Short mmCIF file of C-alpha atoms and ligand atoms in Angstrom, two decimals:
data_model
loop_
_atom_site.label_atom_id
_atom_site.label_comp_id
_atom_site.label_asym_id
_atom_site.label_seq_id
_atom_site.Cartn_x
_atom_site.Cartn_y
_atom_site.Cartn_z
CA UNK A 81 56.65 277.14 -5.47
CA UNK A 82 55.84 274.26 -3.17
CA UNK A 83 56.14 270.52 -3.41
CA UNK A 84 54.30 268.26 -5.86
CA UNK A 85 54.58 270.39 -8.99
CA UNK A 86 58.17 271.50 -8.39
CA UNK A 87 59.33 267.96 -7.61
CA UNK A 88 58.61 267.02 -11.23
CA UNK A 89 60.77 269.84 -12.61
CA UNK A 90 64.48 270.07 -13.42
CA UNK A 91 67.18 270.67 -10.80
CA UNK A 92 68.04 274.22 -11.93
CA UNK A 93 64.34 275.16 -11.86
CA UNK A 94 64.07 273.70 -8.37
CA UNK A 95 67.10 275.74 -7.25
CA UNK A 96 65.36 278.93 -8.38
CA UNK A 97 61.79 278.19 -7.32
CA UNK A 98 61.39 275.40 -4.74
CA UNK A 99 60.14 276.61 -1.37
CA UNK A 100 59.83 280.16 -2.62
CA UNK A 101 56.71 281.91 -3.88
CA UNK A 102 55.89 285.62 -4.12
CA UNK A 103 54.89 286.91 -0.70
CA UNK A 104 51.07 286.59 -0.51
CA UNK A 105 50.77 289.76 1.58
CA UNK A 106 52.88 292.22 -0.44
CA UNK A 107 53.71 290.44 -3.68
CA UNK A 108 57.43 290.70 -2.81
CA UNK A 109 59.15 288.58 -5.43
CA UNK A 110 62.02 287.60 -3.17
CA UNK A 111 61.46 285.72 0.10
CA UNK A 112 61.48 288.30 2.91
CA UNK A 113 63.85 287.99 5.85
CA UNK A 114 61.33 287.39 8.64
CA UNK A 115 63.39 289.08 11.32
CA UNK A 116 61.08 288.21 14.18
CA UNK A 117 61.38 286.11 17.29
CA UNK A 118 57.73 285.52 18.02
CA UNK A 119 54.34 285.27 16.26
CA UNK A 120 50.86 286.37 17.35
CA UNK A 121 48.44 283.51 17.93
CA UNK A 122 44.90 284.00 16.61
CA UNK A 123 43.58 283.12 20.07
CA UNK A 124 44.48 280.97 23.07
CA UNK A 125 43.22 277.76 21.44
CA UNK A 126 45.36 278.41 18.36
CA UNK A 127 48.47 278.81 20.57
CA UNK A 128 47.65 275.58 22.42
CA UNK A 129 47.12 273.68 19.17
CA UNK A 130 50.43 274.89 17.72
CA UNK A 131 52.32 273.74 20.82
CA UNK A 132 50.54 270.40 20.82
CA UNK A 133 51.26 269.88 17.08
CA UNK A 134 54.90 270.95 17.43
CA UNK A 135 55.53 268.33 20.10
CA UNK A 136 53.72 265.54 18.22
CA UNK A 137 56.27 264.44 15.59
CA UNK A 138 53.58 262.62 13.58
CA UNK A 139 51.93 266.04 13.05
CA UNK A 140 54.51 268.86 13.31
CA UNK A 141 53.88 272.57 12.76
CA UNK A 142 51.60 273.21 9.79
CA UNK A 143 49.13 275.84 10.99
CA UNK A 144 51.36 278.79 11.89
CA UNK A 145 54.49 279.69 13.77
CA UNK A 146 55.29 279.86 17.49
CA UNK A 147 58.76 281.26 18.13
CA UNK A 148 61.76 281.35 15.77
CA UNK A 149 63.56 278.56 17.69
CA UNK A 150 60.68 276.28 16.56
CA UNK A 151 60.63 277.61 12.99
CA UNK A 152 60.53 280.76 10.90
CA UNK A 153 59.16 281.41 7.38
CA UNK A 154 62.58 282.30 5.85
CA UNK A 155 64.12 279.23 7.47
CA UNK A 156 61.19 277.09 6.28
CA UNK A 157 61.60 278.32 2.69
CA UNK A 158 65.20 277.10 2.83
CA UNK A 159 64.13 273.75 4.33
CA UNK A 160 61.51 273.19 1.64
CA UNK A 161 63.98 274.04 -1.12
CA UNK A 162 66.69 271.70 0.20
CA UNK A 163 64.20 268.86 0.84
CA UNK A 164 63.25 269.07 -2.85
CA UNK A 165 66.89 269.30 -4.04
CA UNK A 166 68.00 266.30 -1.93
CA UNK A 167 64.84 264.37 -2.89
CA UNK A 168 63.87 263.90 0.75
CA UNK A 169 60.54 264.37 2.48
CA UNK A 170 61.67 267.15 4.80
CA UNK A 171 64.69 269.14 5.99
CA UNK A 172 65.75 271.09 9.06
CA UNK A 173 68.17 274.03 8.93
CA UNK A 174 70.79 274.66 11.64
CA UNK A 175 73.20 277.36 12.74
CA UNK A 176 76.15 275.31 11.37
CA UNK A 177 77.05 272.01 9.76
CA UNK A 178 78.29 270.80 13.15
CA UNK A 179 74.92 271.70 14.76
CA UNK A 180 73.20 269.57 12.10
CA UNK A 181 75.60 266.63 12.53
CA UNK A 182 75.60 266.68 16.34
CA UNK A 183 71.79 266.96 16.48
CA UNK A 184 71.30 263.97 14.19
CA UNK A 185 73.54 261.83 16.45
CA UNK A 186 71.82 263.08 19.60
CA UNK A 187 68.46 261.99 18.19
CA UNK A 188 69.50 258.53 16.98
CA UNK A 189 71.97 257.36 19.63
CA UNK A 190 71.51 256.45 23.29
CA UNK A 191 74.09 255.23 25.86
CA UNK A 192 75.42 251.79 24.94
CA UNK A 193 74.72 252.22 21.21
CA UNK A 194 77.58 251.82 18.76
CA UNK A 195 78.47 254.40 16.10
CA UNK A 196 80.60 253.11 13.23
CA UNK A 197 82.19 255.95 11.28
CA UNK A 198 84.65 256.25 8.43
CA UNK A 199 88.26 256.82 9.47
CA UNK A 200 88.54 259.96 7.34
CA UNK A 201 86.03 262.55 8.55
CA UNK A 202 86.19 266.32 8.83
CA UNK A 203 88.29 266.71 12.02
CA UNK A 204 85.59 268.35 14.14
CA UNK A 205 82.96 265.73 13.21
CA UNK A 206 85.36 263.02 14.36
CA UNK A 207 86.20 264.98 17.51
CA UNK A 208 82.49 265.44 18.30
CA UNK A 209 81.97 261.65 18.21
CA UNK A 210 84.91 261.06 20.54
CA UNK A 211 84.60 264.01 22.92
CA UNK A 212 80.83 264.26 23.21
CA UNK A 213 79.10 261.06 22.09
CA UNK A 214 81.56 258.85 24.01
CA UNK A 215 81.21 261.08 27.07
CA UNK A 216 77.47 260.34 27.06
CA UNK A 217 77.96 256.58 26.81
CA UNK A 218 78.00 255.81 23.09
CA UNK A 219 80.64 253.42 21.72
CA UNK A 220 82.48 254.92 18.76
CA UNK A 221 84.76 253.12 16.32
CA UNK A 222 86.29 253.99 12.96
CA UNK A 223 87.15 251.97 9.90
CA UNK A 224 87.95 252.57 6.24
CA UNK A 225 84.52 252.59 4.55
CA UNK A 226 86.02 252.43 1.06
CA UNK A 227 86.55 248.69 1.69
CA UNK A 228 83.03 247.40 2.34
CA UNK A 229 84.35 244.26 4.12
CA UNK A 230 85.66 246.57 6.86
CA UNK A 231 82.14 247.85 7.44
CA UNK A 232 80.68 244.33 7.44
CA UNK A 233 83.31 243.14 9.94
CA UNK A 234 82.89 246.12 12.27
CA UNK A 235 79.10 245.97 12.71
CA UNK A 236 78.00 244.91 16.20
CA UNK A 237 74.63 244.06 17.70
CA UNK A 238 74.65 247.55 19.25
CA UNK A 239 75.44 249.42 16.01
CA UNK A 240 72.86 252.16 15.37
CA UNK A 241 74.59 254.47 12.87
CA UNK A 242 76.95 254.17 9.92
CA UNK A 243 78.42 257.59 9.23
CA UNK A 244 80.67 258.84 6.43
CA UNK A 245 81.45 261.57 3.93
CA UNK A 246 81.76 260.81 0.23
CA UNK A 247 84.07 262.17 -1.06
CA UNK A 248 85.95 262.64 2.21
CA UNK A 249 87.55 265.81 3.49
CA UNK A 250 90.45 266.22 2.53
CA UNK A 251 91.60 262.92 0.99
CA UNK A 252 88.72 262.77 -1.53
CA UNK A 253 88.21 259.07 -0.85
CA UNK A 254 84.81 257.89 -2.13
CA UNK A 255 82.52 255.40 -0.41
CA UNK A 256 80.10 253.09 -2.24
CA UNK A 257 76.87 254.40 -0.73
CA UNK A 258 74.66 251.60 -2.09
CA UNK A 259 77.00 248.97 -0.63
CA UNK A 260 76.90 250.57 2.84
CA UNK A 261 73.10 250.78 2.65
CA UNK A 262 73.01 247.06 1.80
CA UNK A 263 75.08 246.22 4.89
CA UNK A 264 72.69 248.21 7.11
CA UNK A 265 69.51 246.76 5.60
CA UNK A 266 67.12 245.00 8.02
CA UNK A 267 69.41 245.70 10.96
CA UNK A 268 67.76 248.86 12.38
CA UNK A 269 70.91 250.81 11.56
CA UNK A 270 70.66 254.32 10.14
CA UNK A 271 72.97 255.32 7.30
CA UNK A 272 73.92 258.99 7.64
CA UNK A 273 75.87 260.63 4.81
CA UNK A 274 77.63 263.99 4.80
CA UNK A 275 77.02 265.26 1.25
CA UNK A 276 78.81 268.61 1.66
CA UNK A 277 81.45 268.04 -1.03
CA UNK A 278 79.04 266.83 -3.74
CA UNK A 279 75.94 268.93 -2.98
CA UNK A 280 72.59 267.62 -4.26
CA UNK A 281 73.60 268.86 -7.72
CA UNK A 282 76.00 265.95 -8.13
CA UNK A 283 74.76 263.32 -5.66
CA UNK A 284 71.57 262.37 -3.81
CA UNK A 285 72.42 259.82 -1.07
CA UNK A 286 68.73 259.42 -0.09
CA UNK A 287 67.97 258.11 -3.59
CA UNK A 288 70.82 255.61 -3.11
CA UNK A 289 69.09 254.37 0.07
CA UNK A 290 70.66 256.46 2.87
CA UNK A 291 68.35 257.44 5.75
CA UNK A 292 69.68 260.90 6.54
CA UNK A 293 71.83 263.44 4.69
CA UNK A 294 73.71 266.24 6.43
CA UNK A 295 75.43 269.29 4.97
CA UNK A 296 77.67 272.06 6.00
CA UNK A 297 75.62 274.63 4.05
CA UNK A 298 78.47 277.02 4.89
CA UNK A 299 80.22 275.58 1.84
CA UNK A 300 78.85 275.18 -1.71
CA UNK A 301 75.20 275.68 -0.78
CA UNK A 302 75.82 279.26 0.35
CA UNK A 303 78.77 279.47 -2.03
CA UNK A 304 80.00 282.96 -1.18
CA UNK A 305 81.64 282.39 2.19
CA UNK A 306 79.19 284.59 4.08
CA UNK A 307 77.05 282.32 6.26
CA UNK A 308 77.85 279.51 8.71
CA UNK A 309 74.92 277.14 8.35
CA UNK A 310 73.89 273.49 8.20
CA UNK A 311 70.99 271.32 7.17
CA UNK A 312 69.74 267.76 7.68
CA UNK A 313 67.36 265.97 5.31
CA UNK A 314 65.35 262.79 5.87
CA UNK A 315 61.84 261.41 6.35
CA UNK A 316 59.21 263.84 7.63
CA UNK A 317 58.86 261.89 10.87
CA UNK A 318 62.63 261.89 11.47
CA UNK A 319 62.88 265.64 10.77
CA UNK A 320 59.87 266.43 13.00
CA UNK A 321 61.48 264.42 15.82
CA UNK A 322 64.78 266.19 15.22
CA UNK A 323 63.00 269.56 15.46
CA UNK A 324 60.98 268.94 18.58
CA UNK A 325 63.26 266.60 20.55
CA UNK A 326 66.72 267.96 19.77
CA UNK A 327 66.64 271.26 17.90
CA UNK A 328 64.16 272.92 20.20
CA UNK A 329 66.09 271.80 23.29
CA UNK A 330 69.61 272.44 21.98
CA UNK A 331 68.77 275.70 20.19
CA UNK A 332 71.18 275.57 17.24
CA UNK A 333 68.83 277.54 14.97
CA UNK A 334 69.88 279.34 11.80
CA UNK A 335 69.21 283.08 11.84
CA UNK A 336 66.61 284.33 9.32
CA UNK A 337 69.33 286.39 7.60
CA UNK A 338 71.66 283.42 7.23
CA UNK A 339 68.77 281.28 5.95
CA UNK A 340 68.16 283.99 3.33
CA UNK A 341 71.84 283.97 2.32
CA UNK A 342 71.74 280.21 1.78
CA UNK A 343 68.48 280.56 -0.19
CA UNK A 344 70.15 283.13 -2.41
CA UNK A 345 73.26 281.00 -2.85
CA UNK A 346 71.25 277.93 -3.84
CA UNK A 347 69.68 279.72 -6.82
CA UNK A 348 73.05 279.60 -8.61
CA UNK A 349 74.20 276.20 -7.32
CA UNK A 350 74.13 274.40 -10.72
CA UNK A 351 76.13 277.05 -12.60
CA UNK A 352 78.65 277.36 -9.78
CA UNK A 353 79.10 273.60 -9.40
CA UNK A 354 79.64 273.12 -13.14
CA UNK A 355 82.33 275.81 -13.10
CA UNK A 356 83.97 274.54 -9.88
CA UNK A 357 84.20 271.09 -11.41
CA UNK A 358 85.51 272.27 -14.78
CA UNK A 359 88.23 274.34 -13.07
CA UNK A 360 89.08 271.56 -10.57
CA UNK A 361 89.58 269.09 -13.42
CA UNK A 362 91.89 271.51 -15.26
CA UNK A 363 93.87 272.28 -12.08
CA UNK A 364 94.11 268.53 -11.26
CA UNK A 365 95.56 267.85 -14.72
CA UNK A 366 98.00 270.75 -14.33
CA UNK A 367 99.19 269.52 -10.92
CA UNK A 368 99.48 265.94 -12.15
CA UNK A 369 101.90 266.98 -14.86
CA UNK A 370 103.94 269.35 -12.68
CA UNK A 371 107.41 267.97 -11.80
CA UNK A 372 107.21 269.19 -8.17
CA UNK A 373 103.98 267.25 -7.47
CA UNK A 374 104.10 263.63 -6.33
CA UNK A 375 100.36 262.79 -6.17
CA UNK A 376 96.95 264.36 -6.77
CA UNK A 377 93.69 263.24 -5.13
CA UNK A 378 90.75 264.17 -7.34
CA UNK A 379 87.96 261.66 -8.00
CA UNK A 380 87.52 262.97 -11.53
CA UNK A 381 90.95 261.60 -12.55
CA UNK A 382 90.58 258.13 -14.11
CA UNK A 383 93.42 256.78 -11.90
CA UNK A 384 91.64 257.78 -8.65
CA UNK A 385 91.05 254.50 -6.75
CA UNK A 386 87.29 255.06 -6.49
CA UNK A 387 86.77 256.78 -9.85
CA UNK A 388 84.33 254.07 -10.95
CA UNK A 389 82.42 254.22 -7.67
CA UNK A 390 81.85 257.97 -7.83
CA UNK A 391 80.81 257.63 -11.48
CA UNK A 392 78.25 254.99 -10.49
CA UNK A 393 76.57 257.12 -7.83
CA UNK A 394 77.16 260.78 -8.70
CA UNK A 395 76.91 262.90 -11.81
CA UNK A 396 80.17 264.77 -11.13
CA UNK A 397 83.33 265.03 -9.07
CA UNK A 398 83.10 268.39 -7.30
CA UNK A 399 85.56 271.21 -6.86
CA UNK A 400 87.94 270.12 -4.08
CA UNK A 401 91.23 268.32 -4.58
CA UNK A 402 94.29 267.61 -2.48
CA UNK A 403 97.89 266.91 -3.43
CA UNK A 404 101.38 266.12 -2.15
CA UNK A 405 104.59 267.74 -3.25
CA UNK A 406 107.81 265.79 -3.75
CA UNK A 407 109.40 268.12 -1.20
CA UNK A 408 106.80 267.10 1.44
CA UNK A 409 105.63 269.46 4.18
CA UNK A 410 108.37 272.08 3.61
CA UNK A 411 107.56 272.41 -0.07
CA UNK A 412 103.81 272.56 0.69
CA UNK A 413 104.41 275.27 3.28
CA UNK A 414 106.46 277.27 0.79
CA UNK A 415 103.68 277.00 -1.79
CA UNK A 416 100.94 278.02 0.66
CA UNK A 417 103.03 280.98 1.82
CA UNK A 418 103.67 282.16 -1.74
CA UNK A 419 100.24 282.09 -3.38
CA UNK A 420 98.82 285.50 -4.20
CA UNK A 421 95.42 284.89 -5.79
CA UNK A 422 94.47 281.79 -3.78
CA UNK A 423 93.68 282.58 -0.14
CA UNK A 424 95.41 280.61 2.62
CA UNK A 425 92.35 279.80 4.71
CA UNK A 426 90.17 276.95 5.94
CA UNK A 427 86.64 276.34 4.61
CA UNK A 428 85.80 275.38 1.04
CA UNK A 429 83.12 275.77 -1.60
CA UNK A 430 83.45 279.54 -1.92
CA UNK A 431 83.47 281.16 -5.35
CA UNK A 432 87.15 282.00 -4.91
CA UNK A 433 90.01 279.54 -4.47
CA UNK A 434 91.08 278.57 -0.95
CA UNK A 435 94.23 276.64 -0.08
CA UNK A 436 95.05 275.08 3.29
CA UNK A 437 97.16 272.58 5.22
CA UNK A 438 94.82 269.96 6.80
CA UNK A 439 97.39 268.40 9.17
CA UNK A 440 97.93 271.64 11.09
CA UNK A 441 94.41 273.11 10.84
CA UNK A 442 91.13 271.36 9.91
CA UNK A 443 92.42 267.91 10.91
CA UNK A 444 94.86 268.88 13.67
CA UNK A 445 92.53 267.32 16.28
CA UNK A 446 93.05 263.86 14.75
CA UNK A 447 95.96 262.06 16.48
CA UNK A 448 98.94 261.93 14.09
CA UNK A 449 99.15 258.12 13.77
CA UNK A 450 95.44 257.85 12.94
CA UNK A 451 95.72 260.77 10.55
CA UNK A 452 98.61 259.16 8.70
CA UNK A 453 96.88 255.77 8.67
CA UNK A 454 93.90 257.44 6.97
CA UNK A 455 96.22 258.95 4.34
CA UNK A 456 96.18 262.48 5.73
CA UNK A 457 99.92 263.00 5.64
CA UNK A 458 101.84 266.01 6.97
CA UNK A 459 102.58 267.12 3.40
CA UNK A 460 98.99 267.07 2.11
CA UNK A 461 97.74 270.39 0.69
CA UNK A 462 93.99 270.94 0.08
CA UNK A 463 92.68 273.18 -2.65
CA UNK A 464 89.05 274.30 -2.96
CA UNK A 465 89.10 275.37 -6.58
CA UNK A 466 87.06 278.52 -7.19
CA UNK A 467 85.27 279.82 -10.26
CA UNK A 468 87.86 282.43 -11.23
CA UNK A 469 89.44 282.19 -14.70
CA UNK A 470 91.31 278.92 -14.43
CA UNK A 471 94.43 280.33 -16.14
CA UNK A 472 94.81 282.76 -13.23
CA UNK A 473 94.49 279.98 -10.61
CA UNK A 474 97.07 277.92 -12.48
CA UNK A 475 99.52 280.77 -12.93
CA UNK A 476 99.29 281.53 -9.19
CA UNK A 477 100.03 277.89 -8.33
CA UNK A 478 102.80 277.79 -10.93
CA UNK A 479 104.61 280.79 -9.48
CA UNK A 480 104.16 279.36 -5.97
CA UNK A 481 105.66 276.03 -7.01
CA UNK A 482 108.59 277.65 -8.75
CA UNK A 483 109.62 280.25 -6.19
N1 LCS B 606 81.15 268.42 7.14
C1 LCS B 606 82.19 268.66 6.32
C2 LCS B 606 82.50 267.69 5.22
C3 LCS B 606 82.96 269.80 6.51
O1 LCS B 606 83.98 270.03 5.67
C4 LCS B 606 82.64 270.68 7.57
C5 LCS B 606 83.44 271.91 7.83
C6 LCS B 606 81.56 270.39 8.41
C7 LCS B 606 80.83 269.25 8.14
C8 LCS B 606 81.14 271.30 9.53
O2 LCS B 606 80.45 272.38 9.02
P1 LCS B 606 80.36 273.83 9.72
O3 LCS B 606 79.91 273.60 11.12
O4 LCS B 606 81.73 274.42 9.68
O5 LCS B 606 79.36 274.54 8.90
N2 LCS B 606 84.67 271.95 7.15
C9 LCS B 606 85.59 272.87 7.25
C10 LCS B 606 86.83 272.79 6.58
O6 LCS B 606 87.22 271.86 5.89
N3 LCS B 606 87.51 273.88 6.82
O7 LCS B 606 86.85 274.72 7.70
C11 LCS B 606 85.56 274.13 8.03
#
C-alpha cells in the first residue's frame, strides 16, 4: 500500500503494508525479488525521458526503471516502507550502513567544509570521517554532543554537518536531538542522525527536526543477521540528489535479495523491538545487582545520565546495553570466553544475543586516549540482548560471571 492512506495508519500496520501491494501482474501477495539488472524501455523516447528525469533531482524516476544501480522495484518497496516508518518524504537503500553514511557526507560536504561529530561514534563511521573526508579536504572535529554547550562552542562558519548517534554505540549515551536541531537552525547546517539503535519504532529524528536519518539496516531492521544493508531518509529532493549524484556514481546499491530480506524483517519490527527492550531491561537489572558488575549503561535505567532526555524524544530504550566488571578487562574477557548461549561476535540487533568487546573489535580503530576520553574503556563489554527466553540469557551470563 502506498503513501497517503498508509501514512495515517498505525506503525505496526505500516510495517506490514507500506510500500508493498499485491503484484499487479500476477497477484503475488509477497513483493517479488526483481532479480534483474536492466529494464526494457517502451521506445527510444521513453529511455531518453527516464535518463533525463533520473538526472533532474527535482523530478527523479517515476515513469519506469532504467538499470538496477538507478533503482529496482524490490529496492523501491523497501525505500517506500522505510520513508513511511521514519516519517520522511523519501528514502534510499544502500549495500550497507557505511555506504549510506559515506554517501550522505559525500553529497553534503565539499573541501573546506567543517563536519562536527559526536566523540562516540561507531568506530568505522569515525574512521571514515578521518580517513576519507579529511583526505578530500573536509575539516573534521569531535565533541561530546550530550553537553549541548560543546556543540554551540564548536560550530564554525564552515560547519555544514552535525552528526551523531543516539543512543551511541557502545556507551549508550543519548543526545538531545531537539537541542542540536536548535543550534543548527538558520545556519545552513544539516543535522544527520544515525537511528540504528532505536529504529523508527522507538524514535523518529526527522519529526524532532533532523534533516537526514541514516541506518545500518543490517541490525534491527533486518533483525535476523542475514543481510548487510543501509538506508538514508530525508526530503525527496535530498534523496533524489543522493541517488543521482552519489549513489549512481559510487554504486553502493543493495541487491534485490537483500532488499527483500530487510522488507521481510521490517514486518515484525514492532514485536521484536518490544521483546528486545523487555529482555534488555531485565538483563540490565540483573547485571546491576550482580556483585561482579561495577556499572551498567542502559538508557532505560532511571540512573542513566540521559534517562530523561531519551524519555522526552523516544518511546523506548532499545535492546543494547554495555557494562563494566569490577575485575576490568580480564574479568570481561573471562566472561566473553565462557558464555554458551550468547554468541561472541560483533553486530547487534539480531534475534539472538550477541556479546562483544568494543575496545579490541568494533572500536579498535579509535585511538586509545580518545576512546577512553569518550568512556569506551578497555573493560567495557557490549551486549545486544536477543529475544530468547530471558531466563536463559541470564543463566548464561550468571554462569559466565561465576566461573
Ligand atoms: N551505524 C551504527 C550505529 C553501527 O553500529 C554500524 C555497524 C554502522 C552504522 C555501519 O553499518 P554496516 O555498514 O555494518 O551495515 N555496527 C557494527 C557493530 O557494532 N558491530 O559490527 C558492525
